[in-house]
mmCIF file of C-alpha atoms and ligand atoms in Angstrom:
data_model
loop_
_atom_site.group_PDB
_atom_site.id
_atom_site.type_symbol
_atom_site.label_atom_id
_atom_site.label_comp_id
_atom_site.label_asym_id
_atom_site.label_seq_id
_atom_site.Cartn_x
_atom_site.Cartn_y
_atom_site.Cartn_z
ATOM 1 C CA UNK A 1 89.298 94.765 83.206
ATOM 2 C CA UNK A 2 91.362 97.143 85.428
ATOM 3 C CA UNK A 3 94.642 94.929 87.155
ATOM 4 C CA UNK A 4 93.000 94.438 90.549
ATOM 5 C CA UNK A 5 90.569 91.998 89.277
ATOM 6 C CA UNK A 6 93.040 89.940 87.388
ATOM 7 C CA UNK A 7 93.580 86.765 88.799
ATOM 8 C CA UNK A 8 97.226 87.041 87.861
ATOM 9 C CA UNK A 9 97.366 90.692 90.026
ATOM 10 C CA UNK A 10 95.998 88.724 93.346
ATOM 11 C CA UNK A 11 98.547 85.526 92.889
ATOM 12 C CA UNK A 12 100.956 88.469 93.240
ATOM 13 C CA UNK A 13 99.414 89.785 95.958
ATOM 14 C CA UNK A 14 98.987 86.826 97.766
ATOM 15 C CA UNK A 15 95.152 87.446 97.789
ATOM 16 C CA UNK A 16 95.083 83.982 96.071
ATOM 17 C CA UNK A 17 97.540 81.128 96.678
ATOM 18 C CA UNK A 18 100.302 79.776 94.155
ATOM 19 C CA UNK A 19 103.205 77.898 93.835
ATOM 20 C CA UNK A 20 105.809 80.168 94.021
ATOM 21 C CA UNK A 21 109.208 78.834 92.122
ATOM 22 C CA UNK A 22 110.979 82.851 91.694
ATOM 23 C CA UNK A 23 110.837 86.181 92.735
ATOM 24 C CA UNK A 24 112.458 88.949 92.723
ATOM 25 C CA UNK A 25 112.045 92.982 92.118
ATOM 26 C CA UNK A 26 110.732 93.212 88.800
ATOM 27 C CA UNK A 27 109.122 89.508 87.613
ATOM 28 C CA UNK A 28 106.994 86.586 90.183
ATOM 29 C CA UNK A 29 106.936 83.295 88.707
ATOM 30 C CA UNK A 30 104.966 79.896 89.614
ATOM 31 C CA UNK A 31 103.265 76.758 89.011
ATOM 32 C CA UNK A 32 100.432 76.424 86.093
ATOM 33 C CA UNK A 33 97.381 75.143 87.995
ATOM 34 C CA UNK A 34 97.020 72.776 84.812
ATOM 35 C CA UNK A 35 100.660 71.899 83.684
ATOM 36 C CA UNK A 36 100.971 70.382 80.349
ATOM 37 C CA UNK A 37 103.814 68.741 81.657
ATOM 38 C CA UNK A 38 104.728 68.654 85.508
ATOM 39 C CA UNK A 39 106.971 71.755 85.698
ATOM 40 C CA UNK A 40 104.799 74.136 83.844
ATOM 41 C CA UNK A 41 105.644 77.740 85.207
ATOM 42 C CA UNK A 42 104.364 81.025 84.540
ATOM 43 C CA UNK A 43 106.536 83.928 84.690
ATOM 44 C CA UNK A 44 104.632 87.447 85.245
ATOM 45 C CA UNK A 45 106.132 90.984 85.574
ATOM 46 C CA UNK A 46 105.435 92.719 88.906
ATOM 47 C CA UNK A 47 103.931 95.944 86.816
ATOM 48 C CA UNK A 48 101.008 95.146 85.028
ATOM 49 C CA UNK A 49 100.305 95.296 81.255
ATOM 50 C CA UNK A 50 97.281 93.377 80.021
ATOM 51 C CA UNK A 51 98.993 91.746 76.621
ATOM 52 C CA UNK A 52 102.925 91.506 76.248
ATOM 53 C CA UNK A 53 102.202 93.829 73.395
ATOM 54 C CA UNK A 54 101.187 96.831 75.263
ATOM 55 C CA UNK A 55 104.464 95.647 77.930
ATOM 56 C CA UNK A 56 107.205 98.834 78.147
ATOM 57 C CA UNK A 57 110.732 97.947 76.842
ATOM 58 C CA UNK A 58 112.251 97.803 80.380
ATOM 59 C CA UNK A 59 109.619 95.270 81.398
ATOM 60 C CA UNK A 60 109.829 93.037 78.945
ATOM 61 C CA UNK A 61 113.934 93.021 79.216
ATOM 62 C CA UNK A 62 113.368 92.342 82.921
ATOM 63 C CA UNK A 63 110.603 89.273 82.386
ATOM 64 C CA UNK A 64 112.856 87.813 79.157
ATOM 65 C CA UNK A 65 116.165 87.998 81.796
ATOM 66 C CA UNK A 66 113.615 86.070 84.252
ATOM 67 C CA UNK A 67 112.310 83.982 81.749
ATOM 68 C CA UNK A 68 115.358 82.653 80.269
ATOM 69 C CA UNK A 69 117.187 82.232 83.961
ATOM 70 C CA UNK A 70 114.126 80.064 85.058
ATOM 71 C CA UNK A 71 113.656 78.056 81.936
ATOM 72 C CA UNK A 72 117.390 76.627 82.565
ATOM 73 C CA UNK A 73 116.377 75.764 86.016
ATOM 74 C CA UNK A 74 112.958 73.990 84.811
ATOM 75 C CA UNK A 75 114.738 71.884 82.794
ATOM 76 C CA UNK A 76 117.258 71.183 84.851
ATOM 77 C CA UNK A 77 114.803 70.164 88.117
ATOM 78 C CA UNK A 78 112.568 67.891 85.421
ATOM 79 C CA UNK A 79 115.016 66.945 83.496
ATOM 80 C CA UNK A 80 113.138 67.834 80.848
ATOM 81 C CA UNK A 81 114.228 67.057 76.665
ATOM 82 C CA UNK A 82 113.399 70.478 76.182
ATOM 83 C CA UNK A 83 111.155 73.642 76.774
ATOM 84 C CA UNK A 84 108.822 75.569 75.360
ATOM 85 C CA UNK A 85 108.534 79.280 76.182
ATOM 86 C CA UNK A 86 105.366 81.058 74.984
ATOM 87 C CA UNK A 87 102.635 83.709 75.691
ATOM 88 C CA UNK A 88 99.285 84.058 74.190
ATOM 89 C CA UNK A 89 98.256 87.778 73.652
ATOM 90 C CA UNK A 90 94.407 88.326 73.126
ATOM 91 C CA UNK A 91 91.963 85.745 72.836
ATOM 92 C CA UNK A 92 92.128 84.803 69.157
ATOM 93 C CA UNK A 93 95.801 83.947 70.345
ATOM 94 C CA UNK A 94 94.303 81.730 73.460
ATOM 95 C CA UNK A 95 94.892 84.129 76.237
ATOM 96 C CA UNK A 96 92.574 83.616 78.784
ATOM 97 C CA UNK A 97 94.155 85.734 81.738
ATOM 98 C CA UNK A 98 94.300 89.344 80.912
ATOM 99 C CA UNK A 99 97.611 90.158 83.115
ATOM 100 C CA UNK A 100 100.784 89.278 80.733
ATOM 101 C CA UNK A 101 102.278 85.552 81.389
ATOM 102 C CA UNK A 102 105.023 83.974 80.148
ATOM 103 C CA UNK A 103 104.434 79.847 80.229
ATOM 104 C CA UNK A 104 107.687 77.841 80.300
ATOM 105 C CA UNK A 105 106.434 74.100 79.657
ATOM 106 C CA UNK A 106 109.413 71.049 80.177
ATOM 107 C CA UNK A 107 109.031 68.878 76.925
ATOM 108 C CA UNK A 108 109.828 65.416 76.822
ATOM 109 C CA UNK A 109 110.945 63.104 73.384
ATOM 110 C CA UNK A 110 107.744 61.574 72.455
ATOM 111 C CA UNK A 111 105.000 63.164 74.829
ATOM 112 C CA UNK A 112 102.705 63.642 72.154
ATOM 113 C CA UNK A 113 101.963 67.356 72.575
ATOM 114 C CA UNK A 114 101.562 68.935 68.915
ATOM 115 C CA UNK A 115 101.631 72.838 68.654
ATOM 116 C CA UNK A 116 101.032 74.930 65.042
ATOM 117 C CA UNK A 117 98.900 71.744 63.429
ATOM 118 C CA UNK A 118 97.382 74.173 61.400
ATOM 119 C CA UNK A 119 100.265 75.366 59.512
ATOM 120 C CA UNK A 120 100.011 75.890 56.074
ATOM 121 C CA UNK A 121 101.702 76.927 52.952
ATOM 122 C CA UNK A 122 102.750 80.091 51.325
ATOM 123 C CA UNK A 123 100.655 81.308 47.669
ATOM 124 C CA UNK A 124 103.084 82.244 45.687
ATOM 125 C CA UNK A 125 103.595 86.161 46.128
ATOM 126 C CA UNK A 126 102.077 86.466 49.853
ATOM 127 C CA UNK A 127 105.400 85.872 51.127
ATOM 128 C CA UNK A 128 106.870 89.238 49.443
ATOM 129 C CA UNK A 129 103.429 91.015 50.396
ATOM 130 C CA UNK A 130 103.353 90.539 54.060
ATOM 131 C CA UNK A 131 107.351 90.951 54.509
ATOM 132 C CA UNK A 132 106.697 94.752 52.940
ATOM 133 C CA UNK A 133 103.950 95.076 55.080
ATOM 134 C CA UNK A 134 105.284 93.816 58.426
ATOM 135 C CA UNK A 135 108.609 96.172 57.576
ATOM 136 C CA UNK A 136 106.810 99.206 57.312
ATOM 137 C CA UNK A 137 105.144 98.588 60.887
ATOM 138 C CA UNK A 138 109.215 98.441 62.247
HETATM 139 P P1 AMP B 1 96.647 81.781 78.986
HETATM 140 O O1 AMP B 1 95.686 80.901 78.235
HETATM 141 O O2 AMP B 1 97.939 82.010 78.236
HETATM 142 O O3 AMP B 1 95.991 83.068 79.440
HETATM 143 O O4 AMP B 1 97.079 80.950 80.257
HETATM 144 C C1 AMP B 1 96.444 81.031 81.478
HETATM 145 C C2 AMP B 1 97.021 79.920 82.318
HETATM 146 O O5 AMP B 1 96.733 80.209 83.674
HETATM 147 C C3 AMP B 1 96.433 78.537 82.019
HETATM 148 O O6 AMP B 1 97.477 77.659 81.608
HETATM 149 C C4 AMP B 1 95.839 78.101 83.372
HETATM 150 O O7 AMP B 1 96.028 76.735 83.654
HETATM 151 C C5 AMP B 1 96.588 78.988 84.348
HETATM 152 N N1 AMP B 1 95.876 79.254 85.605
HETATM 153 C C6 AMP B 1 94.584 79.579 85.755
HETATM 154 N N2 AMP B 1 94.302 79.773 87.058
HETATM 155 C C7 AMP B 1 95.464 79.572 87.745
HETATM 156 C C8 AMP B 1 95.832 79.629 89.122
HETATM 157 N N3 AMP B 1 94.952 79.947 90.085
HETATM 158 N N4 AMP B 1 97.106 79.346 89.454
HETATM 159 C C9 AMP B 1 98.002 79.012 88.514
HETATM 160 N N5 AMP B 1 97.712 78.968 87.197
HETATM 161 C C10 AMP B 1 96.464 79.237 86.805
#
């Protein structure tokens, strides 16, 4: 999908309405429409990339610097326990919004949200497999 028709592309445009929390040069940031907690922010870099995979180095150093500043202020303004910062890259990984996102979400002790419930257990010798395998790819 090229950028122009990403949702994501015509928040920053202005083409469609948002809650804007932060801007500045390089990264726009604002309210989830659906906040798993009230707070829930989205950070996006002004130049596009469709997964923070495919992301240059500089923009990614510019949305983590974003990112990080924000998160402090989300918790902060909720009061929040603690945060989670995440982004989904492709669909298998639950993106839904081709233009790369950052979601900060405010956690609070107790609120029930459970992430990684599928997490399982190493066989014995995958662990040395995959770390050879992930090393070569560095
Ligand atoms: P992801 O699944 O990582 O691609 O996340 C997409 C996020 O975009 C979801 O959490 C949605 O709630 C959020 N979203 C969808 N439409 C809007 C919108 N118009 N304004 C703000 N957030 C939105």
């Amino acid at each position: 999908m090229p950028e122009e028709n990403t949702l994501f592309h015509k928040i920053l445009t202005g083409e469609i309405p948002s809650d804007k929390v932060y801007e500045d040069e390089h990264i726009y940031a604002f309210l989830d429409i659906n906040p798993v907690n009230i707070g829930h922010t989205l950070v996006i870099p002004k130049k596009f990339s469709r997964t923070l995979l495919e992301a240059d180095e500089e923009t990614i150093a510019h949305l983590f610097n974003g990112v990080t500043k924000i998160a402090r202020g989300v918790k902060e303004a909720t009061k929040a326990d603690g945060i989670n910062i995440m982004n989904n890259s492709e669909a298998s990984a639950g993106q839904e919004i081709f233009y790369t996102h950052i979601h900060i979400v405010p956690r609070f002790d107790g609120d029930g949200f459970t992430h990684w419930k599928g997490a399982r257990k190493y066989n014995s010798g995958e662990e040395q497999e995959v770390v050879k395998k992930i090393k070569k790819e560095l």
